[in-house]
């Protein structure tokens, strides 16, 4: 699905991609030692694979593989099903998440063009299928390593507010806005060390789960949405 964005700035059209590439290369060169160190630690503490790969909807809802360092084990129950997140998240994994170091491999997503330094965070496919047509306009731009929602509460704010921050960002993308978001992200993630959790959960609640828990959608609509998301992942969505 393709979306048109009004008020596209000169920065967004001609400069933002160059800025992304420069930032990504700078991060890889300057922090190569850190990538290597975390790779070794993940290998020792969690084993292989070192990277966690998950398919996410990106620009124009084209699905792409998002890369992160692993933070959880692959422990399963007697039926072969993965254990709940809180049972698989290790102490080391919690530390990686609290420092946001688990997201360092996303720099390679920025380098290959599937992501940007700044933009709406790439949500899950099973989140996207429950979004309104208006909220799905967030996919009119490349998803980002950080965005307005991340510096205005991150997972401490509700879903609707988070999605509205994404729309506010895409309405007018400027160089100074991106710089402000980057500076604020560094301050919150590495100085204040704000975590990802909300309401005591290990991971943020899926959008569909939240809508169902709030009574905003029926069980039937929830199950139908989950089935659509599953088919999108199986077939690829373009």
PDB file of C-alpha atoms in Angstrom:
ATOM      1  CA  UNK A   1       0.000   0.000   0.000  1.00  0.00           C
ATOM      2  CA  UNK A   2       1.328   3.432  -0.916  1.00  0.00           C
ATOM      3  CA  UNK A   3       0.603   6.621   0.959  1.00  0.00           C
ATOM      4  CA  UNK A   4       1.032  10.214  -0.137  1.00  0.00           C
ATOM      5  CA  UNK A   5       2.440  12.683   2.341  1.00  0.00           C
ATOM      6  CA  UNK A   6       1.680  16.369   1.973  1.00  0.00           C
ATOM      7  CA  UNK A   7       4.196  19.128   2.686  1.00  0.00           C
ATOM      8  CA  UNK A   8       7.293  17.090   1.822  1.00  0.00           C
ATOM      9  CA  UNK A   9      10.270  19.278   2.720  1.00  0.00           C
ATOM     10  CA  UNK A  10      13.463  19.675   0.702  1.00  0.00           C
ATOM     11  CA  UNK A  11      15.308  18.036   3.576  1.00  0.00           C
ATOM     12  CA  UNK A  12      13.080  14.974   3.487  1.00  0.00           C
ATOM     13  CA  UNK A  13      13.173  14.631  -0.281  1.00  0.00           C
ATOM     14  CA  UNK A  14      16.874  15.194  -0.956  1.00  0.00           C
ATOM     15  CA  UNK A  15      18.943  15.241   2.246  1.00  0.00           C
ATOM     16  CA  UNK A  16      17.453  12.919   4.872  1.00  0.00           C
ATOM     17  CA  UNK A  17      18.635   9.698   3.189  1.00  0.00           C
ATOM     18  CA  UNK A  18      22.188  11.056   2.874  1.00  0.00           C
ATOM     19  CA  UNK A  19      22.048  12.089   6.536  1.00  0.00           C
ATOM     20  CA  UNK A  20      20.955   8.544   7.454  1.00  0.00           C
ATOM     21  CA  UNK A  21      23.833   6.941   5.570  1.00  0.00           C
ATOM     22  CA  UNK A  22      26.420   9.285   7.108  1.00  0.00           C
ATOM     23  CA  UNK A  23      25.072   8.673  10.629  1.00  0.00           C
ATOM     24  CA  UNK A  24      24.959   4.897  10.129  1.00  0.00           C
ATOM     25  CA  UNK A  25      28.528   4.712   8.816  1.00  0.00           C
ATOM     26  CA  UNK A  26      29.736   6.990  11.604  1.00  0.00           C
ATOM     27  CA  UNK A  27      28.100   4.750  14.239  1.00  0.00           C
ATOM     28  CA  UNK A  28      29.504   1.548  12.753  1.00  0.00           C
ATOM     29  CA  UNK A  29      33.045   2.942  12.476  1.00  0.00           C
ATOM     30  CA  UNK A  30      33.107   4.607  15.892  1.00  0.00           C
ATOM     31  CA  UNK A  31      31.385   1.823  17.803  1.00  0.00           C
ATOM     32  CA  UNK A  32      32.767  -1.214  15.997  1.00  0.00           C
ATOM     33  CA  UNK A  33      34.409  -2.285  19.263  1.00  0.00           C
ATOM     34  CA  UNK A  34      31.049  -2.112  21.043  1.00  0.00           C
ATOM     35  CA  UNK A  35      29.307  -4.200  18.381  1.00  0.00           C
ATOM     36  CA  UNK A  36      32.065  -6.786  18.698  1.00  0.00           C
ATOM     37  CA  UNK A  37      31.915  -6.803  22.511  1.00  0.00           C
ATOM     38  CA  UNK A  38      28.132  -7.231  22.668  1.00  0.00           C
ATOM     39  CA  UNK A  39      28.261  -9.918  19.980  1.00  0.00           C
ATOM     40  CA  UNK A  40      30.713 -11.904  22.115  1.00  0.00           C
ATOM     41  CA  UNK A  41      28.643 -11.398  25.287  1.00  0.00           C
ATOM     42  CA  UNK A  42      25.393 -12.474  23.617  1.00  0.00           C
ATOM     43  CA  UNK A  43      27.148 -15.520  22.161  1.00  0.00           C
ATOM     44  CA  UNK A  44      28.476 -16.511  25.602  1.00  0.00           C
ATOM     45  CA  UNK A  45      25.322 -15.824  27.613  1.00  0.00           C
ATOM     46  CA  UNK A  46      22.563 -16.705  25.135  1.00  0.00           C
ATOM     47  CA  UNK A  47      24.263 -18.719  22.422  1.00  0.00           C
ATOM     48  CA  UNK A  48      23.373 -18.602  18.743  1.00  0.00           C
ATOM     49  CA  UNK A  49      21.964 -16.844  16.910  1.00  0.00           C
ATOM     50  CA  UNK A  50      23.356 -13.569  18.184  1.00  0.00           C
ATOM     51  CA  UNK A  51      20.784 -11.477  16.327  1.00  0.00           C
ATOM     52  CA  UNK A  52      17.040 -11.439  16.811  1.00  0.00           C
ATOM     53  CA  UNK A  53      15.325 -10.946  13.454  1.00  0.00           C
ATOM     54  CA  UNK A  54      11.678  -9.963  13.211  1.00  0.00           C
ATOM     55  CA  UNK A  55       9.614  -8.913  10.211  1.00  0.00           C
ATOM     56  CA  UNK A  56       8.137  -5.417  10.500  1.00  0.00           C
ATOM     57  CA  UNK A  57       6.129  -3.164   8.165  1.00  0.00           C
ATOM     58  CA  UNK A  58       8.196  -0.315   6.768  1.00  0.00           C
ATOM     59  CA  UNK A  59       7.853   2.324   4.060  1.00  0.00           C
ATOM     60  CA  UNK A  60       4.529   1.849   2.225  1.00  0.00           C
ATOM     61  CA  UNK A  61       3.968  -1.180   4.469  1.00  0.00           C
ATOM     62  CA  UNK A  62       6.607  -3.255   2.733  1.00  0.00           C
ATOM     63  CA  UNK A  63       7.706  -5.889   5.223  1.00  0.00           C
ATOM     64  CA  UNK A  64      11.411  -5.988   6.086  1.00  0.00           C
ATOM     65  CA  UNK A  65      13.624  -7.884   8.567  1.00  0.00           C
ATOM     66  CA  UNK A  66      14.495  -5.763  11.603  1.00  0.00           C
ATOM     67  CA  UNK A  67      17.720  -6.639  13.428  1.00  0.00           C
ATOM     68  CA  UNK A  68      18.365  -6.531  17.166  1.00  0.00           C
ATOM     69  CA  UNK A  69      20.711  -8.241  19.577  1.00  0.00           C
ATOM     70  CA  UNK A  70      19.020 -11.163  21.293  1.00  0.00           C
ATOM     71  CA  UNK A  71      17.799 -10.546  24.828  1.00  0.00           C
ATOM     72  CA  UNK A  72      15.800 -13.740  25.445  1.00  0.00           C
ATOM     73  CA  UNK A  73      16.455 -17.462  25.459  1.00  0.00           C
ATOM     74  CA  UNK A  74      14.624 -19.936  23.230  1.00  0.00           C
ATOM     75  CA  UNK A  75      13.335 -21.987  26.168  1.00  0.00           C
ATOM     76  CA  UNK A  76      10.167 -23.935  25.363  1.00  0.00           C
ATOM     77  CA  UNK A  77       7.540 -25.903  27.289  1.00  0.00           C
ATOM     78  CA  UNK A  78       6.781 -29.609  26.982  1.00  0.00           C
ATOM     79  CA  UNK A  79       4.653 -28.912  23.886  1.00  0.00           C
ATOM     80  CA  UNK A  80       7.465 -27.138  22.096  1.00  0.00           C
ATOM     81  CA  UNK A  81       5.914 -23.692  22.529  1.00  0.00           C
ATOM     82  CA  UNK A  82       8.088 -20.745  23.540  1.00  0.00           C
ATOM     83  CA  UNK A  83       7.771 -19.796  27.194  1.00  0.00           C
ATOM     84  CA  UNK A  84       6.323 -16.338  28.067  1.00  0.00           C
ATOM     85  CA  UNK A  85       8.654 -13.357  27.577  1.00  0.00           C
ATOM     86  CA  UNK A  86       9.217 -12.843  31.303  1.00  0.00           C
ATOM     87  CA  UNK A  87      10.432 -16.440  31.646  1.00  0.00           C
ATOM     88  CA  UNK A  88      12.889 -16.105  28.744  1.00  0.00           C
ATOM     89  CA  UNK A  89      14.224 -12.619  29.414  1.00  0.00           C
ATOM     90  CA  UNK A  90      17.548 -12.993  31.197  1.00  0.00           C
ATOM     91  CA  UNK A  91      19.253 -10.574  33.571  1.00  0.00           C
ATOM     92  CA  UNK A  92      21.747  -9.812  30.827  1.00  0.00           C
ATOM     93  CA  UNK A  93      18.884  -9.277  28.378  1.00  0.00           C
ATOM     94  CA  UNK A  94      17.199  -6.840  30.755  1.00  0.00           C
ATOM     95  CA  UNK A  95      20.429  -4.877  30.961  1.00  0.00           C
ATOM     96  CA  UNK A  96      20.736  -4.744  27.156  1.00  0.00           C
ATOM     97  CA  UNK A  97      17.186  -3.419  26.893  1.00  0.00           C
ATOM     98  CA  UNK A  98      17.569  -0.913  29.709  1.00  0.00           C
ATOM     99  CA  UNK A  99      20.570   0.605  27.932  1.00  0.00           C
ATOM    100  CA  UNK A 100      18.931   0.285  24.470  1.00  0.00           C
ATOM    101  CA  UNK A 101      22.109  -1.468  23.295  1.00  0.00           C
ATOM    102  CA  UNK A 102      19.979  -4.303  21.926  1.00  0.00           C
ATOM    103  CA  UNK A 103      18.883  -1.902  19.173  1.00  0.00           C
ATOM    104  CA  UNK A 104      22.394  -1.202  17.845  1.00  0.00           C
ATOM    105  CA  UNK A 105      22.054  -3.638  14.891  1.00  0.00           C
ATOM    106  CA  UNK A 106      19.212  -1.479  13.551  1.00  0.00           C
ATOM    107  CA  UNK A 107      21.979   0.777  12.245  1.00  0.00           C
ATOM    108  CA  UNK A 108      22.369  -1.793   9.451  1.00  0.00           C
ATOM    109  CA  UNK A 109      18.658  -1.389   8.686  1.00  0.00           C
ATOM    110  CA  UNK A 110      19.345   2.324   8.324  1.00  0.00           C
ATOM    111  CA  UNK A 111      22.300   1.649   6.048  1.00  0.00           C
ATOM    112  CA  UNK A 112      20.303  -0.631   3.717  1.00  0.00           C
ATOM    113  CA  UNK A 113      17.446   1.869   3.496  1.00  0.00           C
ATOM    114  CA  UNK A 114      14.722  -0.054   5.301  1.00  0.00           C
ATOM    115  CA  UNK A 115      14.882   2.380   8.227  1.00  0.00           C
ATOM    116  CA  UNK A 116      15.869   5.960   9.010  1.00  0.00           C
ATOM    117  CA  UNK A 117      17.619   7.450  12.029  1.00  0.00           C
ATOM    118  CA  UNK A 118      14.419   9.304  12.913  1.00  0.00           C
ATOM    119  CA  UNK A 119      10.862   8.245  12.126  1.00  0.00           C
ATOM    120  CA  UNK A 120       7.925   6.318  13.584  1.00  0.00           C
ATOM    121  CA  UNK A 121       9.145   3.188  15.333  1.00  0.00           C
ATOM    122  CA  UNK A 122       8.430   0.061  13.248  1.00  0.00           C
ATOM    123  CA  UNK A 123       5.586  -1.757  14.959  1.00  0.00           C
ATOM    124  CA  UNK A 124       4.578  -5.380  14.485  1.00  0.00           C
ATOM    125  CA  UNK A 125       2.482  -6.515  11.534  1.00  0.00           C
ATOM    126  CA  UNK A 126      -0.127  -7.674  14.041  1.00  0.00           C
ATOM    127  CA  UNK A 127      -0.235  -4.094  15.353  1.00  0.00           C
ATOM    128  CA  UNK A 128      -0.580  -2.557  11.897  1.00  0.00           C
ATOM    129  CA  UNK A 129      -3.666  -4.546  10.905  1.00  0.00           C
ATOM    130  CA  UNK A 130      -5.629  -2.986  13.773  1.00  0.00           C
ATOM    131  CA  UNK A 131      -4.636   0.605  12.996  1.00  0.00           C
ATOM    132  CA  UNK A 132      -7.103   3.023  11.425  1.00  0.00           C
ATOM    133  CA  UNK A 133      -6.486   4.243   7.879  1.00  0.00           C
ATOM    134  CA  UNK A 134      -5.346   7.560   9.363  1.00  0.00           C
ATOM    135  CA  UNK A 135      -2.856   5.951  11.719  1.00  0.00           C
ATOM    136  CA  UNK A 136      -1.496   3.757   8.933  1.00  0.00           C
ATOM    137  CA  UNK A 137      -0.277   6.945   7.255  1.00  0.00           C
ATOM    138  CA  UNK A 138       2.708   6.558   9.572  1.00  0.00           C
ATOM    139  CA  UNK A 139       3.992   4.098   6.971  1.00  0.00           C
ATOM    140  CA  UNK A 140       4.279   6.893   4.405  1.00  0.00           C
ATOM    141  CA  UNK A 141       7.860   7.376   5.625  1.00  0.00           C
ATOM    142  CA  UNK A 142      10.676   5.058   6.610  1.00  0.00           C
ATOM    143  CA  UNK A 143      10.403   3.839  10.213  1.00  0.00           C
ATOM    144  CA  UNK A 144      13.046   5.183  12.557  1.00  0.00           C
ATOM    145  CA  UNK A 145      15.436   4.177  15.285  1.00  0.00           C
ATOM    146  CA  UNK A 146      13.726   6.853  17.361  1.00  0.00           C
ATOM    147  CA  UNK A 147      10.879   9.305  16.935  1.00  0.00           C
ATOM    148  CA  UNK A 148       8.625  11.831  18.628  1.00  0.00           C
ATOM    149  CA  UNK A 149       6.776   9.124  20.556  1.00  0.00           C
ATOM    150  CA  UNK A 150      10.051   7.828  21.994  1.00  0.00           C
ATOM    151  CA  UNK A 151      11.085  11.209  23.425  1.00  0.00           C
ATOM    152  CA  UNK A 152       7.570  11.944  24.688  1.00  0.00           C
ATOM    153  CA  UNK A 153       6.997   8.958  26.907  1.00  0.00           C
ATOM    154  CA  UNK A 154       8.060   5.937  24.864  1.00  0.00           C
ATOM    155  CA  UNK A 155       6.094   2.944  26.223  1.00  0.00           C
ATOM    156  CA  UNK A 156       4.936   5.013  29.184  1.00  0.00           C
ATOM    157  CA  UNK A 157       2.187   6.533  27.021  1.00  0.00           C
ATOM    158  CA  UNK A 158      -0.912   4.913  25.574  1.00  0.00           C
ATOM    159  CA  UNK A 159      -1.224   3.508  22.080  1.00  0.00           C
ATOM    160  CA  UNK A 160      -3.425   6.280  20.712  1.00  0.00           C
ATOM    161  CA  UNK A 161      -1.060   8.980  21.956  1.00  0.00           C
ATOM    162  CA  UNK A 162       1.917   7.105  20.545  1.00  0.00           C
ATOM    163  CA  UNK A 163       0.336   6.815  17.101  1.00  0.00           C
ATOM    164  CA  UNK A 164      -0.711  10.463  17.155  1.00  0.00           C
ATOM    165  CA  UNK A 165       2.897  11.519  17.838  1.00  0.00           C
ATOM    166  CA  UNK A 166       3.904   9.529  14.738  1.00  0.00           C
ATOM    167  CA  UNK A 167       1.374  11.408  12.618  1.00  0.00           C
ATOM    168  CA  UNK A 168       2.555  14.721  14.006  1.00  0.00           C
ATOM    169  CA  UNK A 169       6.107  13.881  12.956  1.00  0.00           C
ATOM    170  CA  UNK A 170       5.316  12.878   9.368  1.00  0.00           C
ATOM    171  CA  UNK A 171       3.258  16.022   8.742  1.00  0.00           C
ATOM    172  CA  UNK A 172       6.435  18.109   8.560  1.00  0.00           C
ATOM    173  CA  UNK A 173       9.875  16.541   8.632  1.00  0.00           C
ATOM    174  CA  UNK A 174      12.779  18.950   9.051  1.00  0.00           C
ATOM    175  CA  UNK A 175      16.486  18.682   9.791  1.00  0.00           C
ATOM    176  CA  UNK A 176      16.156  20.590  13.075  1.00  0.00           C
ATOM    177  CA  UNK A 177      13.298  18.342  14.220  1.00  0.00           C
ATOM    178  CA  UNK A 178      15.433  15.256  13.558  1.00  0.00           C
ATOM    179  CA  UNK A 179      18.425  16.716  15.392  1.00  0.00           C
ATOM    180  CA  UNK A 180      16.237  17.589  18.381  1.00  0.00           C
ATOM    181  CA  UNK A 181      14.850  14.040  18.481  1.00  0.00           C
ATOM    182  CA  UNK A 182      18.345  12.513  18.261  1.00  0.00           C
ATOM    183  CA  UNK A 183      19.676  14.685  21.098  1.00  0.00           C
ATOM    184  CA  UNK A 184      16.654  13.928  23.275  1.00  0.00           C
ATOM    185  CA  UNK A 185      16.904  10.205  22.513  1.00  0.00           C
ATOM    186  CA  UNK A 186      20.532  10.080  23.632  1.00  0.00           C
ATOM    187  CA  UNK A 187      19.609  11.906  26.830  1.00  0.00           C
ATOM    188  CA  UNK A 188      16.711   9.605  27.666  1.00  0.00           C
ATOM    189  CA  UNK A 189      18.240   6.285  26.635  1.00  0.00           C
ATOM    190  CA  UNK A 190      21.814   6.659  27.858  1.00  0.00           C
ATOM    191  CA  UNK A 191      21.708   9.350  30.540  1.00  0.00           C
ATOM    192  CA  UNK A 192      18.307   8.956  32.188  1.00  0.00           C
ATOM    193  CA  UNK A 193      18.204   5.273  31.125  1.00  0.00           C
ATOM    194  CA  UNK A 194      14.470   5.152  30.569  1.00  0.00           C
ATOM    195  CA  UNK A 195      13.316   1.557  30.063  1.00  0.00           C
ATOM    196  CA  UNK A 196      10.876   0.054  27.622  1.00  0.00           C
ATOM    197  CA  UNK A 197       8.348  -1.300  30.054  1.00  0.00           C
ATOM    198  CA  UNK A 198       4.888  -0.019  30.817  1.00  0.00           C
ATOM    199  CA  UNK A 199       2.521  -1.004  33.616  1.00  0.00           C
ATOM    200  CA  UNK A 200       4.997  -3.566  34.906  1.00  0.00           C
ATOM    201  CA  UNK A 201       5.043  -5.661  31.739  1.00  0.00           C
ATOM    202  CA  UNK A 202       8.181  -7.046  30.144  1.00  0.00           C
ATOM    203  CA  UNK A 203       7.156  -5.901  26.675  1.00  0.00           C
ATOM    204  CA  UNK A 204       4.654  -3.343  25.547  1.00  0.00           C
ATOM    205  CA  UNK A 205       1.168  -4.772  24.950  1.00  0.00           C
ATOM    206  CA  UNK A 206       0.307  -5.428  21.299  1.00  0.00           C
ATOM    207  CA  UNK A 207      -2.115  -2.898  19.833  1.00  0.00           C
ATOM    208  CA  UNK A 208      -4.743  -5.546  19.089  1.00  0.00           C
ATOM    209  CA  UNK A 209      -4.463  -6.941  22.618  1.00  0.00           C
ATOM    210  CA  UNK A 210      -4.886  -3.443  24.028  1.00  0.00           C
ATOM    211  CA  UNK A 211      -7.942  -2.734  21.861  1.00  0.00           C
ATOM    212  CA  UNK A 212      -9.495  -6.026  22.961  1.00  0.00           C
ATOM    213  CA  UNK A 213      -8.741  -5.431  26.649  1.00  0.00           C
ATOM    214  CA  UNK A 214     -10.299  -1.960  26.427  1.00  0.00           C
ATOM    215  CA  UNK A 215     -13.409  -3.309  24.725  1.00  0.00           C
ATOM    216  CA  UNK A 216     -12.737  -1.282  21.560  1.00  0.00           C
ATOM    217  CA  UNK A 217     -12.951  -4.329  19.285  1.00  0.00           C
ATOM    218  CA  UNK A 218     -14.798  -7.631  19.487  1.00  0.00           C
ATOM    219  CA  UNK A 219     -13.178 -11.030  19.940  1.00  0.00           C
ATOM    220  CA  UNK A 220     -14.238 -11.857  16.381  1.00  0.00           C
ATOM    221  CA  UNK A 221     -12.540  -8.774  14.936  1.00  0.00           C
ATOM    222  CA  UNK A 222      -9.449  -9.486  17.043  1.00  0.00           C
ATOM    223  CA  UNK A 223      -9.138 -13.051  15.767  1.00  0.00           C
ATOM    224  CA  UNK A 224      -9.745 -11.937  12.174  1.00  0.00           C
ATOM    225  CA  UNK A 225      -6.994  -9.318  12.499  1.00  0.00           C
ATOM    226  CA  UNK A 226      -4.539 -11.862  13.869  1.00  0.00           C
ATOM    227  CA  UNK A 227      -5.306 -14.178  10.954  1.00  0.00           C
ATOM    228  CA  UNK A 228      -4.734 -11.363   8.433  1.00  0.00           C
ATOM    229  CA  UNK A 229      -1.383 -10.538  10.068  1.00  0.00           C
ATOM    230  CA  UNK A 230      -0.348 -14.184   9.940  1.00  0.00           C
ATOM    231  CA  UNK A 231      -1.136 -14.404   6.217  1.00  0.00           C
ATOM    232  CA  UNK A 232       0.769 -11.176   5.523  1.00  0.00           C
ATOM    233  CA  UNK A 233       3.862 -12.614   7.171  1.00  0.00           C
ATOM    234  CA  UNK A 234       3.534 -15.902   5.318  1.00  0.00           C
ATOM    235  CA  UNK A 235       2.988 -14.368   1.887  1.00  0.00           C
ATOM    236  CA  UNK A 236       4.857 -11.082   2.193  1.00  0.00           C
ATOM    237  CA  UNK A 237       2.982  -7.807   1.977  1.00  0.00           C
ATOM    238  CA  UNK A 238       3.624  -5.300  -0.808  1.00  0.00           C
TER     239      UNK A 238
END
